[in-house]
mmCIF file of C-alpha atoms in Angstrom:
data_model
loop_
_atom_site.group_PDB
_atom_site.id
_atom_site.type_symbol
_atom_site.label_atom_id
_atom_site.label_comp_id
_atom_site.label_asym_id
_atom_site.label_seq_id
_atom_site.Cartn_x
_atom_site.Cartn_y
_atom_site.Cartn_z
ATOM 1 C CA MET I 1 14.487 -21.619 1.758
ATOM 2 C CA ARG I 2 11.237 -21.981 -0.191
ATOM 3 C CA ALA I 3 8.675 -19.260 -0.396
ATOM 4 C CA LEU I 4 5.222 -18.554 -2.182
ATOM 5 C CA LEU I 5 3.848 -15.131 -3.030
ATOM 6 C CA ILE I 6 0.671 -15.136 -4.067
ATOM 7 C CA GLY I 7 0.607 -12.068 -6.284
ATOM 8 C CA GLY I 8 4.147 -11.292 -6.198
ATOM 9 C CA THR I 9 4.325 -8.648 -9.096
ATOM 10 C CA GLY I 10 2.502 -5.538 -7.388
ATOM 11 C CA THR I 11 3.824 -2.249 -5.782
ATOM 12 C CA ILE I 12 4.965 -3.983 -2.682
ATOM 13 C CA SER I 13 5.355 -7.280 -3.672
ATOM 14 C CA MET I 14 7.489 -6.961 -6.880
ATOM 15 C CA ALA I 15 10.387 -5.590 -4.438
ATOM 16 C CA ILE I 16 9.969 -8.388 -2.299
ATOM 17 C CA SER I 17 10.477 -10.775 -5.369
ATOM 18 C CA ARG I 18 13.492 -9.262 -6.433
ATOM 19 C CA LEU I 19 15.120 -9.125 -3.175
ATOM 20 C CA LEU I 20 14.245 -12.744 -2.349
ATOM 21 C CA ILE I 21 15.903 -13.732 -5.781
ATOM 22 C CA GLU I 22 18.859 -11.673 -4.551
ATOM 23 C CA GLN I 23 19.044 -13.439 -1.580
ATOM 24 C CA GLY I 24 19.231 -17.095 -3.207
ATOM 25 C CA TRP I 25 15.380 -17.836 -2.051
ATOM 26 C CA GLU I 26 13.421 -20.630 -4.059
ATOM 27 C CA LEU I 27 10.753 -18.629 -5.150
ATOM 28 C CA TYR I 28 7.230 -19.713 -6.476
ATOM 29 C CA LEU I 29 4.669 -17.138 -7.809
ATOM 30 C CA LEU I 30 1.165 -17.955 -7.851
ATOM 31 C CA ASN I 31 -0.707 -15.620 -9.944
ATOM 32 C CA ARG I 32 -2.354 -15.228 -13.730
ATOM 33 C CA ALA I 33 1.126 -14.934 -14.929
ATOM 34 C CA THR I 34 1.358 -11.274 -15.124
ATOM 35 C CA ARG I 35 4.669 -9.553 -15.806
ATOM 36 C CA VAL I 36 6.378 -12.755 -16.445
ATOM 37 C CA ASN I 37 8.763 -10.877 -18.386
ATOM 38 C CA ASP I 38 10.442 -8.976 -15.511
ATOM 39 C CA PHE I 39 11.537 -12.506 -14.210
ATOM 40 C CA GLU I 40 13.282 -13.761 -17.331
ATOM 41 C CA GLY I 41 16.854 -14.998 -16.180
ATOM 42 C CA THR I 42 15.692 -15.888 -12.777
ATOM 43 C CA ASN I 43 14.953 -18.746 -11.034
ATOM 44 C CA ALA I 44 11.826 -17.732 -9.970
ATOM 45 C CA LYS I 45 8.769 -20.128 -10.923
ATOM 46 C CA PHE I 46 5.101 -19.262 -11.939
ATOM 47 C CA ILE I 47 2.185 -21.163 -10.812
ATOM 48 C CA THR I 48 -0.562 -20.305 -12.958
ATOM 49 C CA CYS I 49 -3.811 -19.795 -11.303
ATOM 50 C CA ASP I 50 -6.397 -17.423 -10.226
ATOM 51 C CA ILE I 51 -6.198 -18.170 -6.209
ATOM 52 C CA ASN I 52 -9.888 -17.530 -5.885
ATOM 53 C CA ASN I 53 -10.324 -20.929 -7.935
ATOM 54 C CA GLU I 54 -9.745 -22.754 -4.757
ATOM 55 C CA ASP I 55 -10.091 -26.102 -6.517
ATOM 56 C CA LYS I 56 -7.548 -25.620 -8.956
ATOM 57 C CA ALA I 57 -5.105 -24.290 -6.577
ATOM 58 C CA LYS I 58 -5.470 -27.096 -4.194
ATOM 59 C CA GLU I 59 -4.774 -29.229 -7.059
ATOM 60 C CA LEU I 60 -1.486 -27.524 -8.278
ATOM 61 C CA LEU I 61 -0.199 -27.112 -4.695
ATOM 62 C CA LYS I 62 -1.121 -30.562 -3.592
ATOM 63 C CA ASP I 63 2.507 -32.189 -2.973
ATOM 64 C CA MET I 64 4.179 -28.723 -2.421
ATOM 65 C CA LYS I 65 5.072 -27.604 0.963
ATOM 66 C CA PHE I 66 6.980 -24.010 1.939
ATOM 67 C CA ASP I 67 8.904 -22.055 4.501
ATOM 68 C CA VAL I 68 6.884 -19.087 4.025
ATOM 69 C CA VAL I 69 3.317 -18.051 2.125
ATOM 70 C CA ALA I 70 2.523 -14.885 1.846
ATOM 71 C CA ASP I 71 -0.850 -13.639 0.298
ATOM 72 C CA PHE I 72 -0.719 -9.721 -0.840
ATOM 73 C CA ILE I 73 -4.211 -10.154 -2.670
ATOM 74 C CA ALA I 74 -6.375 -11.045 0.375
ATOM 75 C CA PHE I 75 -8.599 -8.157 1.229
ATOM 76 C CA VAL I 76 -11.907 -10.295 2.778
ATOM 77 C CA PRO I 77 -12.186 -12.857 5.675
ATOM 78 C CA GLU I 78 -13.348 -15.315 3.044
ATOM 79 C CA GLN I 79 -9.922 -15.007 1.201
ATOM 80 C CA VAL I 80 -8.250 -15.830 4.290
ATOM 81 C CA GLU I 81 -10.194 -18.494 5.322
ATOM 82 C CA ARG I 82 -9.484 -19.970 1.755
ATOM 83 C CA ASP I 83 -5.766 -19.620 2.380
ATOM 84 C CA TYR I 84 -6.092 -21.472 5.847
ATOM 85 C CA ARG I 85 -7.665 -24.437 4.029
ATOM 86 C CA LEU I 86 -4.899 -24.439 1.206
ATOM 87 C CA PHE I 87 -2.009 -23.909 3.461
ATOM 88 C CA ASN I 88 -2.847 -25.240 7.158
ATOM 89 C CA GLY I 89 -0.039 -27.960 7.300
ATOM 90 C CA LYS I 90 1.984 -26.922 4.349
ATOM 91 C CA THR I 91 3.777 -24.037 5.648
ATOM 92 C CA LYS I 92 5.906 -22.884 8.505
ATOM 93 C CA GLN I 93 4.842 -19.253 8.209
ATOM 94 C CA TYR I 94 2.018 -17.694 6.604
ATOM 95 C CA ILE I 95 2.232 -14.030 6.176
ATOM 96 C CA CYS I 96 -0.765 -11.823 5.747
ATOM 97 C CA ILE I 97 -0.854 -8.215 4.416
ATOM 98 C CA SER I 98 -3.166 -6.014 6.457
ATOM 99 C CA SER I 99 -3.013 -2.404 6.506
ATOM 100 C CA ALA I 100 -2.295 0.671 8.593
ATOM 101 C CA SER I 101 -5.331 1.972 7.984
ATOM 102 C CA ALA I 102 -6.944 -0.618 10.260
ATOM 103 C CA TYR I 103 -5.404 1.732 12.994
ATOM 104 C CA GLN I 104 -8.011 3.678 15.296
ATOM 105 C CA LYS I 105 -9.663 6.679 13.550
ATOM 106 C CA PRO I 106 -9.806 9.029 14.687
ATOM 107 C CA LEU I 107 -6.477 8.580 16.800
ATOM 108 C CA ALA I 108 -6.354 8.869 20.171
ATOM 109 C CA ASN I 109 -2.660 9.375 19.704
ATOM 110 C CA TYR I 110 -0.544 10.146 16.531
ATOM 111 C CA ILE I 111 2.120 7.955 17.363
ATOM 112 C CA ILE I 112 1.265 4.489 15.928
ATOM 113 C CA ASN I 113 2.675 1.259 17.173
ATOM 114 C CA GLU I 114 1.257 -2.126 17.005
ATOM 115 C CA GLY I 115 -0.542 -1.667 20.127
ATOM 116 C CA THR I 116 -2.787 1.027 18.738
ATOM 117 C CA PRO I 117 -6.299 -0.149 18.757
ATOM 118 C CA LEU I 118 -7.974 -1.319 15.444
ATOM 119 C CA SER I 119 -11.135 0.592 14.674
ATOM 120 C CA ASN I 120 -12.014 2.397 11.238
ATOM 121 C CA PRO I 121 -15.677 3.185 10.888
ATOM 122 C CA TYR I 122 -14.942 5.229 7.606
ATOM 123 C CA TRP I 123 -13.477 2.716 5.637
ATOM 124 C CA GLN I 124 -15.029 -0.465 4.537
ATOM 125 C CA TYR I 125 -11.477 -1.647 3.224
ATOM 126 C CA SER I 126 -9.663 -1.027 6.581
ATOM 127 C CA ARG I 127 -12.588 -3.236 8.613
ATOM 128 C CA ASP I 128 -12.401 -5.916 6.302
ATOM 129 C CA LYS I 129 -8.478 -6.324 6.892
ATOM 130 C CA ILE I 130 -9.246 -5.945 10.370
ATOM 131 C CA ALA I 131 -11.618 -9.378 10.003
ATOM 132 C CA CYS I 132 -9.095 -10.845 8.061
ATOM 133 C CA GLU I 133 -6.608 -10.284 11.090
ATOM 134 C CA GLU I 134 -9.270 -11.516 13.806
ATOM 135 C CA TYR I 135 -9.575 -14.736 11.977
ATOM 136 C CA LEU I 136 -6.020 -15.552 11.408
ATOM 137 C CA MET I 137 -5.359 -14.832 14.788
ATOM 138 C CA LYS I 138 -7.818 -17.123 16.054
ATOM 139 C CA MET I 139 -6.587 -19.823 13.801
ATOM 140 C CA TYR I 140 -3.092 -19.064 15.175
ATOM 141 C CA ARG I 141 -4.235 -19.204 18.931
ATOM 142 C CA GLU I 142 -6.627 -22.276 18.806
ATOM 143 C CA GLU I 143 -4.973 -24.236 15.794
ATOM 144 C CA GLY I 144 -1.316 -23.226 16.092
ATOM 145 C CA PHE I 145 -1.540 -21.776 12.274
ATOM 146 C CA PRO I 146 1.853 -19.930 12.048
ATOM 147 C CA VAL I 147 0.733 -16.483 11.108
ATOM 148 C CA THR I 148 2.505 -13.221 10.772
ATOM 149 C CA ILE I 149 0.327 -9.981 10.141
ATOM 150 C CA VAL I 150 2.159 -7.150 8.187
ATOM 151 C CA ARG I 151 0.581 -3.698 8.320
ATOM 152 C CA PRO I 152 2.129 -1.437 5.462
ATOM 153 C CA SER I 153 1.294 2.615 5.298
ATOM 154 C CA HIS I 154 1.823 4.139 1.851
ATOM 155 C CA THR I 155 4.072 2.216 0.082
ATOM 156 C CA TYR I 156 5.059 3.661 -3.566
ATOM 157 C CA ASP I 157 7.558 2.312 -6.536
ATOM 158 C CA GLU I 158 9.044 4.126 -9.469
ATOM 159 C CA ARG I 159 5.922 3.379 -11.697
ATOM 160 C CA SER I 160 3.843 6.179 -10.305
ATOM 161 C CA VAL I 161 4.185 9.270 -8.325
ATOM 162 C CA PRO I 162 2.366 9.062 -4.891
ATOM 163 C CA VAL I 163 -0.481 11.834 -3.964
ATOM 164 C CA GLY I 164 -3.057 12.421 -1.682
ATOM 165 C CA VAL I 165 -5.916 13.135 -4.013
ATOM 166 C CA HIS I 166 -6.299 11.361 -7.117
ATOM 167 C CA GLY I 167 -8.849 10.023 -9.420
ATOM 168 C CA THR I 168 -10.081 6.264 -10.047
ATOM 169 C CA LYS I 169 -7.004 6.151 -12.718
ATOM 170 C CA GLY I 170 -4.092 6.832 -10.542
ATOM 171 C CA SER I 171 -1.697 10.108 -10.112
ATOM 172 C CA TRP I 172 -1.029 10.924 -13.515
ATOM 173 C CA GLN I 173 -3.509 13.735 -13.782
ATOM 174 C CA VAL I 174 -2.444 15.167 -10.711
ATOM 175 C CA ILE I 175 1.258 15.250 -12.299
ATOM 176 C CA LYS I 176 -0.238 16.864 -15.229
ATOM 177 C CA ARG I 177 -1.975 19.680 -13.490
ATOM 178 C CA ILE I 178 0.985 20.603 -11.288
ATOM 179 C CA LEU I 179 3.129 20.076 -14.724
ATOM 180 C CA ILE I 180 1.090 22.834 -16.145
ATOM 181 C CA GLY I 181 0.355 25.344 -13.469
ATOM 182 C CA LYS I 182 -3.036 24.271 -12.650
ATOM 183 C CA PRO I 183 -4.672 24.129 -9.206
ATOM 184 C CA VAL I 184 -3.803 21.265 -7.139
ATOM 185 C CA LEU I 185 -6.394 19.944 -4.473
ATOM 186 C CA ILE I 186 -4.727 19.219 -1.214
ATOM 187 C CA HIS I 187 -6.802 17.974 1.531
ATOM 188 C CA GLY I 188 -7.133 20.258 4.487
ATOM 189 C CA ASP I 189 -4.399 22.635 5.020
ATOM 190 C CA GLY I 190 -1.636 20.762 3.938
ATOM 191 C CA THR I 191 -0.083 20.400 7.517
ATOM 192 C CA SER I 192 -1.342 17.123 8.876
ATOM 193 C CA LEU I 193 1.432 14.721 8.724
ATOM 194 C CA TRP I 194 2.130 11.281 6.686
ATOM 195 C CA THR I 195 4.749 8.765 6.059
ATOM 196 C CA MET I 196 5.681 7.291 2.486
ATOM 197 C CA THR I 197 8.027 4.138 2.466
ATOM 198 C CA HIS I 198 9.659 3.154 -0.884
ATOM 199 C CA ASN I 199 8.869 -0.625 -1.856
ATOM 200 C CA SER I 200 12.640 -1.410 -1.670
ATOM 201 C CA ASP I 201 12.852 -0.175 1.955
ATOM 202 C CA PHE I 202 9.456 -2.171 2.705
ATOM 203 C CA ALA I 203 11.173 -5.302 1.181
ATOM 204 C CA LYS I 204 13.903 -5.316 3.154
ATOM 205 C CA GLY I 205 11.790 -5.325 6.671
ATOM 206 C CA PHE I 206 9.434 -8.037 4.916
ATOM 207 C CA VAL I 207 11.621 -10.657 4.024
ATOM 208 C CA GLY I 208 13.737 -9.785 7.201
ATOM 209 C CA LEU I 209 10.573 -11.200 8.800
ATOM 210 C CA MET I 210 10.327 -14.172 6.611
ATOM 211 C CA GLY I 211 11.450 -17.477 8.160
ATOM 212 C CA ASN I 212 11.680 -15.631 11.461
ATOM 213 C CA ALA I 213 10.269 -17.733 14.258
ATOM 214 C CA HIS I 214 9.898 -14.495 16.386
ATOM 215 C CA ALA I 215 7.611 -13.157 14.242
ATOM 216 C CA VAL I 216 5.085 -15.871 14.347
ATOM 217 C CA GLY I 217 1.824 -14.909 16.063
ATOM 218 C CA GLU I 218 2.905 -11.148 15.843
ATOM 219 C CA ALA I 219 1.458 -8.249 13.984
ATOM 220 C CA VAL I 220 4.329 -5.854 12.703
ATOM 221 C CA GLN I 221 4.325 -2.631 10.834
ATOM 222 C CA ILE I 222 6.716 -1.767 8.358
ATOM 223 C CA THR I 223 7.020 1.991 7.304
ATOM 224 C CA SER I 224 9.850 4.601 6.739
ATOM 225 C CA ASP I 225 10.849 6.612 9.824
ATOM 226 C CA GLU I 226 10.667 9.626 8.052
ATOM 227 C CA THR I 227 7.550 11.740 8.531
ATOM 228 C CA LEU I 228 6.424 14.992 6.289
ATOM 229 C CA THR I 229 3.482 17.186 5.948
ATOM 230 C CA TRP I 230 1.455 17.038 2.700
ATOM 231 C CA ASN I 231 2.794 20.405 1.600
ATOM 232 C CA GLN I 232 5.984 19.116 2.222
ATOM 233 C CA ILE I 233 5.186 15.944 -0.222
ATOM 234 C CA TYR I 234 3.698 17.928 -2.820
ATOM 235 C CA GLN I 235 6.562 20.476 -2.901
ATOM 236 C CA ILE I 236 8.775 17.672 -3.441
ATOM 237 C CA ILE I 237 6.932 16.364 -5.938
ATOM 238 C CA ALA I 238 6.981 19.656 -7.977
ATOM 239 C CA ASP I 239 10.755 20.411 -7.318
ATOM 240 C CA ALA I 240 11.152 16.997 -8.783
ATOM 241 C CA LEU I 241 9.183 17.861 -12.069
ATOM 242 C CA GLY I 242 11.140 21.671 -11.870
ATOM 243 C CA VAL I 243 7.616 23.813 -11.630
ATOM 244 C CA LYS I 244 6.094 25.970 -9.270
ATOM 245 C CA LEU I 245 3.409 24.411 -7.274
ATOM 246 C CA ASN I 246 0.012 25.723 -7.145
ATOM 247 C CA PRO I 247 -1.930 24.255 -3.940
ATOM 248 C CA PHE I 248 -5.359 24.768 -3.840
ATOM 249 C CA TYR I 249 -6.659 23.710 -0.016
ATOM 250 C CA VAL I 250 -9.796 21.852 0.408
ATOM 251 C CA SER I 251 -11.415 20.138 3.768
ATOM 252 C CA SER I 252 -11.618 16.549 3.467
ATOM 253 C CA ALA I 253 -15.455 16.500 4.068
ATOM 254 C CA PHE I 254 -16.247 18.630 1.540
ATOM 255 C CA LEU I 255 -14.053 16.288 -0.850
ATOM 256 C CA ASP I 256 -16.053 13.364 0.279
ATOM 257 C CA ALA I 257 -19.395 15.250 0.347
ATOM 258 C CA CYS I 258 -18.898 16.384 -3.637
ATOM 259 C CA SER I 259 -17.076 13.322 -5.023
ATOM 260 C CA THR I 260 -18.777 9.976 -6.556
ATOM 261 C CA GLN I 261 -15.263 8.553 -5.233
ATOM 262 C CA ASP I 262 -14.498 6.847 -1.328
ATOM 263 C CA PHE I 263 -12.923 9.656 -0.162
ATOM 264 C CA ARG I 264 -14.507 9.321 3.203
ATOM 265 C CA GLY I 265 -12.353 5.896 3.344
ATOM 266 C CA SER I 266 -9.089 6.982 1.829
ATOM 267 C CA LEU I 267 -8.733 10.577 3.359
ATOM 268 C CA ILE I 268 -11.324 10.913 6.245
ATOM 269 C CA GLY I 269 -10.506 6.986 7.448
ATOM 270 C CA ASP I 270 -6.580 7.101 6.237
ATOM 271 C CA LYS I 271 -4.724 10.613 4.639
ATOM 272 C CA ALA I 272 -6.321 13.120 6.336
ATOM 273 C CA ASN I 273 -5.284 11.847 9.756
ATOM 274 C CA SER I 274 -1.656 12.988 11.183
ATOM 275 C CA VAL I 275 0.451 9.701 11.422
ATOM 276 C CA VAL I 276 3.857 8.989 12.832
ATOM 277 C CA PHE I 277 4.920 5.310 13.187
ATOM 278 C CA ASP I 278 7.046 4.042 15.907
ATOM 279 C CA ASN I 279 8.928 1.182 14.134
ATOM 280 C CA SER I 280 10.606 -0.384 17.179
ATOM 281 C CA LYS I 281 8.916 -3.619 17.074
ATOM 282 C CA LEU I 282 10.442 -4.121 13.836
ATOM 283 C CA LYS I 283 13.643 -3.129 14.518
ATOM 284 C CA ARG I 284 13.722 -5.586 17.062
ATOM 285 C CA LEU I 285 12.826 -8.325 15.046
ATOM 286 C CA VAL I 286 14.938 -7.464 12.094
ATOM 287 C CA PRO I 287 18.067 -5.983 13.566
ATOM 288 C CA GLY I 288 19.829 -3.349 11.803
ATOM 289 C CA PHE I 289 16.386 -2.534 9.449
ATOM 290 C CA THR I 290 16.796 0.985 8.229
ATOM 291 C CA ALA I 291 14.492 2.571 5.808
ATOM 292 C CA THR I 292 17.241 4.430 3.526
ATOM 293 C CA THR I 293 15.352 6.044 0.842
ATOM 294 C CA ARG I 294 14.307 9.696 1.481
ATOM 295 C CA LEU I 295 11.211 11.011 -0.176
ATOM 296 C CA ASP I 296 13.199 13.304 -2.144
ATOM 297 C CA GLN I 297 15.313 10.670 -3.567
ATOM 298 C CA GLY I 298 12.222 8.109 -4.157
ATOM 299 C CA ILE I 299 10.223 10.789 -5.875
ATOM 300 C CA ARG I 300 12.777 11.981 -8.175
ATOM 301 C CA LYS I 301 13.016 8.388 -9.344
ATOM 302 C CA SER I 302 9.499 8.187 -9.591
ATOM 303 C CA VAL I 303 9.135 11.381 -11.714
ATOM 304 C CA LYS I 304 11.699 10.421 -13.828
ATOM 305 C CA TYR I 305 10.197 6.902 -14.787
ATOM 306 C CA VAL I 306 6.479 8.058 -15.531
ATOM 307 C CA LEU I 307 7.708 11.190 -17.591
ATOM 308 C CA GLU I 308 10.153 8.601 -19.709
ATOM 309 C CA HIS I 309 7.259 5.899 -19.852
ATOM 310 C CA PRO I 310 4.255 7.503 -21.722
ATOM 311 C CA GLU I 311 2.162 3.827 -20.703
ATOM 312 C CA ARG I 312 2.303 5.326 -17.259
ATOM 313 C CA GLN I 313 0.791 8.485 -18.338
ATOM 314 C CA ILE I 314 -3.036 7.448 -18.058
ATOM 315 C CA GLU I 315 -5.026 10.337 -18.589
ATOM 316 C CA ASP I 316 -8.180 10.899 -16.180
ATOM 317 C CA LEU I 317 -10.467 13.773 -17.612
ATOM 318 C CA GLU I 318 -13.313 13.105 -15.533
ATOM 319 C CA PHE I 319 -11.124 13.567 -12.530
ATOM 320 C CA ASP I 320 -9.375 16.770 -14.018
ATOM 321 C CA LYS I 321 -12.932 18.460 -14.814
ATOM 322 C CA TRP I 322 -14.017 17.718 -11.332
ATOM 323 C CA CYS I 323 -10.955 19.299 -9.807
ATOM 324 C CA ASP I 324 -11.851 22.150 -11.784
ATOM 325 C CA LYS I 325 -15.575 22.413 -10.553
ATOM 326 C CA VAL I 326 -14.354 22.175 -6.846
ATOM 327 C CA VAL I 327 -11.623 24.933 -7.426
ATOM 328 C CA GLU I 328 -14.826 27.049 -9.248
ATOM 329 C CA ALA I 329 -17.239 26.269 -6.495
ATOM 330 C CA LEU I 330 -15.057 27.350 -3.583
ATOM 331 C CA ASN I 331 -13.801 30.483 -5.432
ATOM 332 C CA ASN I 332 -17.233 31.517 -6.103
ATOM 333 C CA ALA I 333 -18.304 30.708 -2.602
ATOM 334 C CA VAL I 334 -15.296 33.360 -1.291
ATOM 335 C CA GLU I 335 -16.917 36.084 -3.798
ATOM 336 C CA GLN I 336 -20.334 35.400 -2.354
ATOM 337 C CA VAL I 337 -18.919 35.884 1.144
ATOM 338 C CA ASN I 338 -16.966 38.936 0.499
ATOM 339 C CA LYS I 339 -19.687 40.766 -1.164
#
């Protein structure tokens, strides 16, 4: 079986690439030759190209056909329209990576399956993913384009520790605050439900959909079945670090109102909502699928990796100062009210 991954070296797609190699797929990666060293000694082949350069991509791919093409870096409708032009008639299955954040916000039912309506007035990212899905399903219905939609939720790997509220440079500054005992911002009161999925588990579900005729024309979510509160998630991180957690609770609306970041989208339109995923459809399509990495196990691996790799410890002093200001402002407010 021959697969082309557009991207193929990110948090989600790296685990898929590794599993495809392990299973003996003929694997091609179309990207700007990032992380080539990670594939030394494998049969993976790189097609060096920026996919946004459609003319160059068309030239490089002109004599090639694939069993599966999966695009991990298509975010807006124009990009999936480009993929349709490039791969219509050249693949037996095209997989678009959408997002579980596209599901209805606010939710009418906290249990989510593929029949949950798609609607997110809070986040442009999610609305763009919805538009991508709509275009591709239109091409499936009208032109027979063999599309499969995959909706991941919060997927992580060993290279960073997943958290809820962080700055633009990743999660390290939050981990550092936990390590040194500073107050750590947790949205809401920490009791909303959330699901995090290790990329190795996501890869098992994804590869099971590849070349699967029953998945064509379908949308499928891939997540763990483990659901935890944000309080539990942050406590797992602190336990892995071997320190005491100092939580500081802030409403998502307040965080959005006083931040230059898009917390309206990433919190109000996503993480602030309680979600429980029903993966029955995935398990019907991929019999035997089970997510086997518990969050505490995955977090320990992530913490160990980040602490052992200084290049992953990216300081974000602006975010750190902002956290301190939020804490100070709310503590001052409490003092004023109690006078």
